[in-house]
């Protein structure tokens, strides 16, 4: 009963926060599209593959490793070591983040011209680089609280980050209007930094109170080195996997505008199409996934616990309930988006193109929402390499659609490639889970 209560409570908190931040982000995207236009949103979205790649390099792997280590220490009653692990992870991630910041600033022009194929992104990358040290602090402290199975601080920090990001951009925009200054989409990138700064300060205050410097001064260098080896041993494989996946995603993202030009579009048209897809249509499709993402977060430790107890019947029942529920949610969303997708695109985003993409992508919903939970359950039974292979295969299908289908059918070819990749994940995950539950039964 306690386990169920923890899952329900954690899922509820994360879901409510996820809905709140996505709701805010939904209207934030509308504001960006109205203020900077489709091409401006396209430029803004183009730097996100670099953001995701640098985030994976600096703190994504160590956050998961820290969460696992903290959970183990708390089970053993080693509270002091748990706190030392957190301080060590902060030291490691902030150090790496500072290096990444300097490297990104040094090579921003080259990355923009060679990798992103858009020189105008250079200034955006320089601005973006300042976010990573603060993102590392935020990520590590959230990993610490997840290890404690406490979702309150991570959930509130997520809300604080989104609020600070949107409010800072809006205030800068109003300042520009009043003083006759025309800001470009760079202020949206600056909003990312504002969100990370405020959320990291909130997390530090929640963790350490007002005596932040005094608490950090208690860090012991020798103990830090001991914990560094442990954290790096666990985090490096996770980091390598995340980096590889993000590299594939980055190749996919930056290649879409280039292949659209091969289809016959101009540079401005290709950026507008890319901006509409990634900045308007996809966020709309992903909006309800706040529920399934929260369930996925709580499912992983639950499945691991059931597996350790060897309760196959309970695990089979959990798989069925979660799968049916997610398919039902996805089907309802699919019908809703098919019915109102054109209205959302034309009225809310002022982009009929966005409405067309929403209607096409709506068919993904039953598979997309279910896949998050299926992958989480596969990770929960310890098959992380398998989930990596599944995700890599899905990205492979999408990349093939970028290079082969876009030049033939335009962005529609990529949309159908997205659908095919989600269907493949769905079928493969279900097939493996059925195999796993039947063997040795």
mmCIF file of C-alpha atoms in Angstrom, residues 100-428:
data_model
loop_
_atom_site.group_PDB
_atom_site.id
_atom_site.type_symbol
_atom_site.label_atom_id
_atom_site.label_comp_id
_atom_site.label_asym_id
_atom_site.label_seq_id
_atom_site.Cartn_x
_atom_site.Cartn_y
_atom_site.Cartn_z
ATOM 1 C CA UNK A 100 31.601 23.147 -22.296
ATOM 2 C CA UNK A 101 30.576 26.822 -22.019
ATOM 3 C CA UNK A 102 34.043 27.999 -23.044
ATOM 4 C CA UNK A 103 34.324 25.478 -25.898
ATOM 5 C CA UNK A 104 30.888 26.353 -27.254
ATOM 6 C CA UNK A 105 31.707 30.048 -27.221
ATOM 7 C CA UNK A 106 35.019 29.438 -28.982
ATOM 8 C CA UNK A 107 33.530 27.322 -31.766
ATOM 9 C CA UNK A 108 30.049 28.883 -32.041
ATOM 10 C CA UNK A 109 30.697 30.245 -35.524
ATOM 11 C CA UNK A 110 32.079 26.954 -36.840
ATOM 12 C CA UNK A 111 29.213 24.943 -35.350
ATOM 13 C CA UNK A 112 26.663 27.318 -36.855
ATOM 14 C CA UNK A 113 28.181 27.274 -40.326
ATOM 15 C CA UNK A 114 29.319 23.658 -40.619
ATOM 16 C CA UNK A 115 26.836 21.723 -38.462
ATOM 17 C CA UNK A 116 23.685 23.856 -38.332
ATOM 18 C CA UNK A 117 24.169 25.352 -41.821
ATOM 19 C CA UNK A 118 22.888 28.675 -40.479
ATOM 20 C CA UNK A 119 25.468 31.396 -39.553
ATOM 21 C CA UNK A 120 22.788 33.427 -37.749
ATOM 22 C CA UNK A 121 22.767 30.803 -34.963
ATOM 23 C CA UNK A 122 26.295 31.716 -33.808
ATOM 24 C CA UNK A 123 25.173 34.539 -31.520
ATOM 25 C CA UNK A 124 22.365 32.370 -30.160
ATOM 26 C CA UNK A 125 24.849 29.616 -29.242
ATOM 27 C CA UNK A 126 27.086 32.080 -27.391
ATOM 28 C CA UNK A 127 24.118 33.257 -25.336
ATOM 29 C CA UNK A 128 22.946 29.689 -24.752
ATOM 30 C CA UNK A 129 26.356 28.573 -23.459
ATOM 31 C CA UNK A 130 25.902 30.462 -20.179
ATOM 32 C CA UNK A 131 22.957 28.248 -19.187
ATOM 33 C CA UNK A 132 24.898 25.005 -18.632
ATOM 34 C CA UNK A 133 26.593 25.647 -15.241
ATOM 35 C CA UNK A 134 23.216 26.596 -13.755
ATOM 36 C CA UNK A 135 21.474 23.685 -15.494
ATOM 37 C CA UNK A 136 24.018 21.338 -13.884
ATOM 38 C CA UNK A 137 23.192 22.596 -10.396
ATOM 39 C CA UNK A 138 19.477 22.274 -11.073
ATOM 40 C CA UNK A 139 19.852 18.769 -12.532
ATOM 41 C CA UNK A 140 21.999 17.367 -9.719
ATOM 42 C CA UNK A 141 19.738 18.598 -6.952
ATOM 43 C CA UNK A 142 16.694 17.175 -8.753
ATOM 44 C CA UNK A 143 18.516 13.843 -9.086
ATOM 45 C CA UNK A 144 19.218 13.932 -5.352
ATOM 46 C CA UNK A 145 15.547 14.410 -4.505
ATOM 47 C CA UNK A 146 14.446 11.719 -6.959
ATOM 48 C CA UNK A 147 16.834 9.378 -5.153
ATOM 49 C CA UNK A 148 15.005 10.264 -1.941
ATOM 50 C CA UNK A 149 11.710 9.537 -3.791
ATOM 51 C CA UNK A 150 10.636 13.117 -3.170
ATOM 52 C CA UNK A 151 9.106 14.883 -6.159
ATOM 53 C CA UNK A 152 8.012 18.152 -4.550
ATOM 54 C CA UNK A 153 11.244 20.148 -5.012
ATOM 55 C CA UNK A 154 11.933 18.918 -8.595
ATOM 56 C CA UNK A 155 8.319 19.652 -9.551
ATOM 57 C CA UNK A 156 8.322 23.163 -8.079
ATOM 58 C CA UNK A 157 11.729 23.909 -9.625
ATOM 59 C CA UNK A 158 10.368 22.908 -13.023
ATOM 60 C CA UNK A 159 7.482 25.331 -12.578
ATOM 61 C CA UNK A 160 9.839 28.067 -11.335
ATOM 62 C CA UNK A 161 12.122 27.556 -14.334
ATOM 63 C CA UNK A 162 9.286 27.839 -16.845
ATOM 64 C CA UNK A 163 7.844 30.901 -15.107
ATOM 65 C CA UNK A 164 11.207 32.684 -15.017
ATOM 66 C CA UNK A 165 11.887 31.838 -18.661
ATOM 67 C CA UNK A 166 8.568 33.169 -19.959
ATOM 68 C CA UNK A 167 8.414 36.198 -17.666
ATOM 69 C CA UNK A 168 11.966 37.328 -18.477
ATOM 70 C CA UNK A 169 11.344 37.142 -22.241
ATOM 71 C CA UNK A 170 8.050 38.987 -21.945
ATOM 72 C CA UNK A 171 9.565 41.755 -19.790
ATOM 73 C CA UNK A 172 12.453 42.190 -22.232
ATOM 74 C CA UNK A 173 9.951 42.379 -25.077
ATOM 75 C CA UNK A 174 7.933 45.073 -23.259
ATOM 76 C CA UNK A 175 11.124 46.990 -22.486
ATOM 77 C CA UNK A 176 12.025 46.944 -26.156
ATOM 78 C CA UNK A 177 8.581 48.195 -27.170
ATOM 79 C CA UNK A 178 8.696 51.099 -24.735
ATOM 80 C CA UNK A 179 12.191 52.199 -25.746
ATOM 81 C CA UNK A 180 11.907 51.557 -29.463
ATOM 82 C CA UNK A 181 14.349 48.638 -29.416
ATOM 83 C CA UNK A 182 13.590 45.707 -31.706
ATOM 84 C CA UNK A 183 14.886 42.535 -30.094
ATOM 85 C CA UNK A 184 15.417 39.424 -32.156
ATOM 86 C CA UNK A 185 14.735 35.817 -31.156
ATOM 87 C CA UNK A 186 17.933 35.988 -29.066
ATOM 88 C CA UNK A 187 15.845 37.166 -26.094
ATOM 89 C CA UNK A 188 14.055 33.796 -26.166
ATOM 90 C CA UNK A 189 17.459 32.111 -25.765
ATOM 91 C CA UNK A 190 18.294 34.530 -22.947
ATOM 92 C CA UNK A 191 15.061 33.364 -21.306
ATOM 93 C CA UNK A 192 16.528 29.853 -21.083
ATOM 94 C CA UNK A 193 19.427 31.244 -19.045
ATOM 95 C CA UNK A 194 17.069 33.177 -16.765
ATOM 96 C CA UNK A 195 15.023 30.046 -16.137
ATOM 97 C CA UNK A 196 18.090 27.967 -15.235
ATOM 98 C CA UNK A 197 19.533 30.670 -12.952
ATOM 99 C CA UNK A 198 16.320 31.124 -10.976
ATOM 100 C CA UNK A 199 15.587 27.390 -10.718
ATOM 101 C CA UNK A 200 19.143 26.584 -9.578
ATOM 102 C CA UNK A 201 18.939 29.278 -6.878
ATOM 103 C CA UNK A 202 15.584 27.876 -5.758
ATOM 104 C CA UNK A 203 17.002 24.340 -5.560
ATOM 105 C CA UNK A 204 20.046 25.487 -3.598
ATOM 106 C CA UNK A 205 17.880 27.402 -1.133
ATOM 107 C CA UNK A 206 15.553 24.412 -0.719
ATOM 108 C CA UNK A 207 18.493 22.089 -0.128
ATOM 109 C CA UNK A 208 20.807 24.202 2.005
ATOM 110 C CA UNK A 209 18.700 27.059 3.272
ATOM 111 C CA UNK A 210 20.382 30.429 3.664
ATOM 112 C CA UNK A 211 23.777 28.973 4.612
ATOM 113 C CA UNK A 212 24.666 27.858 1.076
ATOM 114 C CA UNK A 213 28.365 28.783 1.245
ATOM 115 C CA UNK A 214 28.814 27.301 4.715
ATOM 116 C CA UNK A 215 27.260 24.009 3.642
ATOM 117 C CA UNK A 216 29.393 23.772 0.507
ATOM 118 C CA UNK A 217 32.528 24.522 2.536
ATOM 119 C CA UNK A 218 32.053 21.209 4.337
ATOM 120 C CA UNK A 219 32.921 19.344 1.124
ATOM 121 C CA UNK A 220 35.922 17.032 1.738
ATOM 122 C CA UNK A 221 38.305 16.676 -1.199
ATOM 123 C CA UNK A 222 39.419 13.116 -0.391
ATOM 124 C CA UNK A 223 35.853 11.896 0.041
ATOM 125 C CA UNK A 224 34.972 13.723 -3.130
ATOM 126 C CA UNK A 225 37.574 11.775 -5.078
ATOM 127 C CA UNK A 226 36.210 8.502 -3.693
ATOM 128 C CA UNK A 227 32.671 9.374 -4.706
ATOM 129 C CA UNK A 228 33.896 10.717 -8.043
ATOM 130 C CA UNK A 229 35.096 7.278 -9.066
ATOM 131 C CA UNK A 230 31.785 5.731 -8.097
ATOM 132 C CA UNK A 231 29.685 8.355 -9.855
ATOM 133 C CA UNK A 232 31.796 8.348 -13.006
ATOM 134 C CA UNK A 233 31.754 4.548 -13.210
ATOM 135 C CA UNK A 234 27.955 4.589 -13.201
ATOM 136 C CA UNK A 235 27.396 7.750 -15.212
ATOM 137 C CA UNK A 236 29.846 7.377 -18.105
ATOM 138 C CA UNK A 237 27.931 4.552 -19.868
ATOM 139 C CA UNK A 238 24.666 6.466 -19.390
ATOM 140 C CA UNK A 239 26.272 9.665 -20.647
ATOM 141 C CA UNK A 240 27.728 7.898 -23.688
ATOM 142 C CA UNK A 241 24.309 6.477 -24.569
ATOM 143 C CA UNK A 242 22.597 9.852 -24.174
ATOM 144 C CA UNK A 243 25.271 11.595 -26.235
ATOM 145 C CA UNK A 244 24.949 9.070 -29.047
ATOM 146 C CA UNK A 245 21.163 9.404 -29.075
ATOM 147 C CA UNK A 246 21.409 13.189 -29.021
ATOM 148 C CA UNK A 247 23.948 13.132 -31.846
ATOM 149 C CA UNK A 248 21.493 11.148 -33.936
ATOM 150 C CA UNK A 249 18.702 13.546 -32.969
ATOM 151 C CA UNK A 250 20.913 16.505 -33.821
ATOM 152 C CA UNK A 251 21.749 15.063 -37.231
ATOM 153 C CA UNK A 252 18.038 14.563 -37.803
ATOM 154 C CA UNK A 253 17.094 18.071 -36.669
ATOM 155 C CA UNK A 254 19.725 20.060 -38.560
ATOM 156 C CA UNK A 255 19.237 18.005 -41.727
ATOM 157 C CA UNK A 256 15.521 18.760 -42.049
ATOM 158 C CA UNK A 257 15.919 22.376 -43.304
ATOM 159 C CA UNK A 258 18.765 21.288 -45.609
ATOM 160 C CA UNK A 259 16.741 18.466 -47.180
ATOM 161 C CA UNK A 260 13.720 20.742 -47.503
ATOM 162 C CA UNK A 261 15.900 22.980 -49.661
ATOM 163 C CA UNK A 262 16.719 19.908 -51.769
ATOM 164 C CA UNK A 263 12.956 19.489 -52.166
ATOM 165 C CA UNK A 264 12.864 22.969 -53.714
ATOM 166 C CA UNK A 265 12.222 25.344 -50.813
ATOM 167 C CA UNK A 266 14.187 28.518 -50.183
ATOM 168 C CA UNK A 267 16.200 28.972 -46.982
ATOM 169 C CA UNK A 268 13.466 31.137 -45.433
ATOM 170 C CA UNK A 269 10.726 28.659 -46.411
ATOM 171 C CA UNK A 270 12.664 25.689 -45.004
ATOM 172 C CA UNK A 271 13.296 27.474 -41.681
ATOM 173 C CA UNK A 272 9.635 28.495 -41.481
ATOM 174 C CA UNK A 273 8.514 24.919 -42.107
ATOM 175 C CA UNK A 274 10.966 23.617 -39.515
ATOM 176 C CA UNK A 275 9.821 26.234 -37.001
ATOM 177 C CA UNK A 276 6.146 25.412 -37.527
ATOM 178 C CA UNK A 277 6.789 21.686 -37.093
ATOM 179 C CA UNK A 278 9.067 21.760 -34.038
ATOM 180 C CA UNK A 279 7.884 24.976 -32.403
ATOM 181 C CA UNK A 280 4.121 24.717 -32.925
ATOM 182 C CA UNK A 281 2.803 21.334 -34.130
ATOM 183 C CA UNK A 282 4.973 18.937 -32.097
ATOM 184 C CA UNK A 283 4.537 20.801 -28.756
ATOM 185 C CA UNK A 284 0.786 20.599 -29.324
ATOM 186 C CA UNK A 285 0.986 16.838 -29.958
ATOM 187 C CA UNK A 286 3.227 16.307 -26.927
ATOM 188 C CA UNK A 287 1.086 18.358 -24.546
ATOM 189 C CA UNK A 288 -0.947 15.420 -23.078
ATOM 190 C CA UNK A 289 2.214 13.330 -22.645
ATOM 191 C CA UNK A 290 2.760 15.103 -19.310
ATOM 192 C CA UNK A 291 0.633 12.306 -17.830
ATOM 193 C CA UNK A 292 2.552 9.430 -19.405
ATOM 194 C CA UNK A 293 5.926 11.037 -18.665
ATOM 195 C CA UNK A 294 5.010 11.263 -14.978
ATOM 196 C CA UNK A 295 3.832 7.658 -14.957
ATOM 197 C CA UNK A 296 7.081 6.617 -16.648
ATOM 198 C CA UNK A 297 9.167 8.359 -13.993
ATOM 199 C CA UNK A 298 7.428 6.474 -11.200
ATOM 200 C CA UNK A 299 7.158 3.177 -13.104
ATOM 201 C CA UNK A 300 10.886 2.448 -13.364
ATOM 202 C CA UNK A 301 11.577 1.897 -9.635
ATOM 203 C CA UNK A 302 8.236 0.113 -9.226
ATOM 204 C CA UNK A 303 8.974 -2.397 -11.993
ATOM 205 C CA UNK A 304 12.473 -2.942 -10.579
ATOM 206 C CA UNK A 305 10.983 -3.728 -7.157
ATOM 207 C CA UNK A 306 8.390 -6.141 -8.587
ATOM 208 C CA UNK A 307 11.110 -7.866 -10.607
ATOM 209 C CA UNK A 308 13.283 -8.275 -7.511
ATOM 210 C CA UNK A 309 10.354 -9.959 -5.753
ATOM 211 C CA UNK A 310 9.809 -12.162 -8.852
ATOM 212 C CA UNK A 311 6.081 -11.370 -8.932
ATOM 213 C CA UNK A 312 5.461 -12.119 -12.619
ATOM 214 C CA UNK A 313 1.672 -12.010 -12.357
ATOM 215 C CA UNK A 314 1.737 -8.597 -10.724
ATOM 216 C CA UNK A 315 4.132 -7.316 -13.389
ATOM 217 C CA UNK A 316 1.964 -8.732 -16.186
ATOM 218 C CA UNK A 317 -1.107 -7.043 -14.711
ATOM 219 C CA UNK A 318 0.783 -3.745 -14.432
ATOM 220 C CA UNK A 319 1.903 -3.948 -18.081
ATOM 221 C CA UNK A 320 -1.668 -4.592 -19.242
ATOM 222 C CA UNK A 321 -3.229 -1.797 -17.177
ATOM 223 C CA UNK A 322 -0.637 0.793 -18.171
ATOM 224 C CA UNK A 323 -0.726 -0.179 -21.853
ATOM 225 C CA UNK A 324 -4.512 -0.121 -22.132
ATOM 226 C CA UNK A 325 -4.760 3.177 -20.251
ATOM 227 C CA UNK A 326 -2.145 4.884 -22.432
ATOM 228 C CA UNK A 327 -3.704 3.586 -25.659
ATOM 229 C CA UNK A 328 -7.072 4.907 -24.507
ATOM 230 C CA UNK A 329 -5.592 8.316 -23.659
ATOM 231 C CA UNK A 330 -3.785 8.437 -27.001
ATOM 232 C CA UNK A 331 -6.920 7.476 -28.928
ATOM 233 C CA UNK A 332 -8.981 10.205 -27.254
ATOM 234 C CA UNK A 333 -6.269 12.776 -28.017
ATOM 235 C CA UNK A 334 -6.036 11.529 -31.597
ATOM 236 C CA UNK A 335 -9.757 12.084 -32.173
ATOM 237 C CA UNK A 336 -9.603 15.510 -30.516
ATOM 238 C CA UNK A 337 -6.634 16.672 -32.585
ATOM 239 C CA UNK A 338 -8.150 15.363 -35.819
ATOM 240 C CA UNK A 339 -11.290 17.339 -35.027
ATOM 241 C CA UNK A 340 -9.698 20.585 -33.841
ATOM 242 C CA UNK A 341 -6.169 20.485 -35.289
ATOM 243 C CA UNK A 342 -6.907 22.897 -38.117
ATOM 244 C CA UNK A 343 -8.599 25.312 -35.704
ATOM 245 C CA UNK A 344 -5.605 25.180 -33.323
ATOM 246 C CA UNK A 345 -3.197 25.948 -36.149
ATOM 247 C CA UNK A 346 -5.205 28.725 -37.808
ATOM 248 C CA UNK A 347 -6.686 30.486 -34.767
ATOM 249 C CA UNK A 348 -4.118 30.001 -31.992
ATOM 250 C CA UNK A 349 -0.879 29.941 -34.000
ATOM 251 C CA UNK A 350 -2.113 31.942 -37.001
ATOM 252 C CA UNK A 351 -0.554 29.237 -39.177
ATOM 253 C CA UNK A 352 -2.722 26.965 -41.359
ATOM 254 C CA UNK A 353 0.469 24.973 -41.988
ATOM 255 C CA UNK A 354 0.625 24.097 -38.288
ATOM 256 C CA UNK A 355 -2.968 22.820 -38.473
ATOM 257 C CA UNK A 356 -2.079 20.492 -41.351
ATOM 258 C CA UNK A 357 0.893 19.086 -39.446
ATOM 259 C CA UNK A 358 -1.140 18.603 -36.254
ATOM 260 C CA UNK A 359 -3.752 16.573 -38.134
ATOM 261 C CA UNK A 360 -1.076 14.361 -39.711
ATOM 262 C CA UNK A 361 0.803 13.869 -36.436
ATOM 263 C CA UNK A 362 -2.403 13.117 -34.504
ATOM 264 C CA UNK A 363 -2.249 9.496 -35.703
ATOM 265 C CA UNK A 364 0.942 9.080 -33.619
ATOM 266 C CA UNK A 365 -0.758 9.749 -30.285
ATOM 267 C CA UNK A 366 -1.835 6.189 -29.279
ATOM 268 C CA UNK A 367 1.682 4.898 -29.968
ATOM 269 C CA UNK A 368 3.648 7.931 -28.753
ATOM 270 C CA UNK A 369 2.003 8.117 -25.321
ATOM 271 C CA UNK A 370 2.232 4.359 -24.755
ATOM 272 C CA UNK A 371 5.871 4.068 -25.840
ATOM 273 C CA UNK A 372 7.146 6.259 -22.989
ATOM 274 C CA UNK A 373 5.769 3.863 -20.387
ATOM 275 C CA UNK A 374 6.811 0.710 -22.280
ATOM 276 C CA UNK A 375 10.415 1.927 -22.530
ATOM 277 C CA UNK A 376 10.363 2.808 -18.830
ATOM 278 C CA UNK A 377 9.207 -0.716 -17.934
ATOM 279 C CA UNK A 378 11.966 -2.239 -20.071
ATOM 280 C CA UNK A 379 14.488 -0.060 -18.224
ATOM 281 C CA UNK A 380 12.894 -1.132 -14.951
ATOM 282 C CA UNK A 381 13.622 -4.812 -15.608
ATOM 283 C CA UNK A 382 17.248 -3.909 -16.261
ATOM 284 C CA UNK A 383 17.293 -4.008 -20.065
ATOM 285 C CA UNK A 384 18.737 -0.525 -20.565
ATOM 286 C CA UNK A 385 20.863 -1.632 -23.526
ATOM 287 C CA UNK A 386 17.752 -2.966 -25.236
ATOM 288 C CA UNK A 387 15.887 0.312 -24.726
ATOM 289 C CA UNK A 388 18.890 2.139 -26.164
ATOM 290 C CA UNK A 389 18.815 -0.116 -29.236
ATOM 291 C CA UNK A 390 15.065 0.445 -29.643
ATOM 292 C CA UNK A 391 15.439 4.223 -29.442
ATOM 293 C CA UNK A 392 18.409 4.152 -31.820
ATOM 294 C CA UNK A 393 16.449 2.093 -34.356
ATOM 295 C CA UNK A 394 13.564 4.542 -34.132
ATOM 296 C CA UNK A 395 15.901 7.452 -34.771
ATOM 297 C CA UNK A 396 17.411 5.518 -37.663
ATOM 298 C CA UNK A 397 13.992 5.283 -39.307
ATOM 299 C CA UNK A 398 13.451 9.011 -38.814
ATOM 300 C CA UNK A 399 16.855 9.905 -40.238
ATOM 301 C CA UNK A 400 16.205 7.710 -43.271
ATOM 302 C CA UNK A 401 12.934 9.549 -43.810
ATOM 303 C CA UNK A 402 14.806 12.872 -43.619
ATOM 304 C CA UNK A 403 17.372 11.953 -46.258
ATOM 305 C CA UNK A 404 15.220 9.817 -48.554
ATOM 306 C CA UNK A 405 11.594 10.918 -48.196
ATOM 307 C CA UNK A 406 11.842 14.697 -47.696
ATOM 308 C CA UNK A 407 13.527 15.301 -51.097
ATOM 309 C CA UNK A 408 10.691 13.323 -52.718
ATOM 310 C CA UNK A 409 7.579 14.414 -50.776
ATOM 311 C CA UNK A 410 8.697 17.348 -48.643
ATOM 312 C CA UNK A 411 7.906 17.545 -44.941
ATOM 313 C CA UNK A 412 5.039 15.062 -45.359
ATOM 314 C CA UNK A 413 7.628 12.346 -45.949
ATOM 315 C CA UNK A 414 9.220 13.103 -42.592
ATOM 316 C CA UNK A 415 5.856 13.115 -40.815
ATOM 317 C CA UNK A 416 5.073 9.632 -42.071
ATOM 318 C CA UNK A 417 8.581 8.574 -41.031
ATOM 319 C CA UNK A 418 7.788 9.811 -37.512
ATOM 320 C CA UNK A 419 4.628 7.716 -37.454
ATOM 321 C CA UNK A 420 6.461 4.618 -38.714
ATOM 322 C CA UNK A 421 9.152 4.998 -36.025
ATOM 323 C CA UNK A 422 6.578 5.187 -33.228
ATOM 324 C CA UNK A 423 4.696 2.149 -34.520
ATOM 325 C CA UNK A 424 7.947 0.154 -34.612
ATOM 326 C CA UNK A 425 8.810 1.090 -31.007
ATOM 327 C CA UNK A 426 5.307 0.116 -29.891
ATOM 328 C CA UNK A 427 5.366 -3.298 -31.579
ATOM 329 C CA UNK A 428 8.898 -4.185 -30.513
#
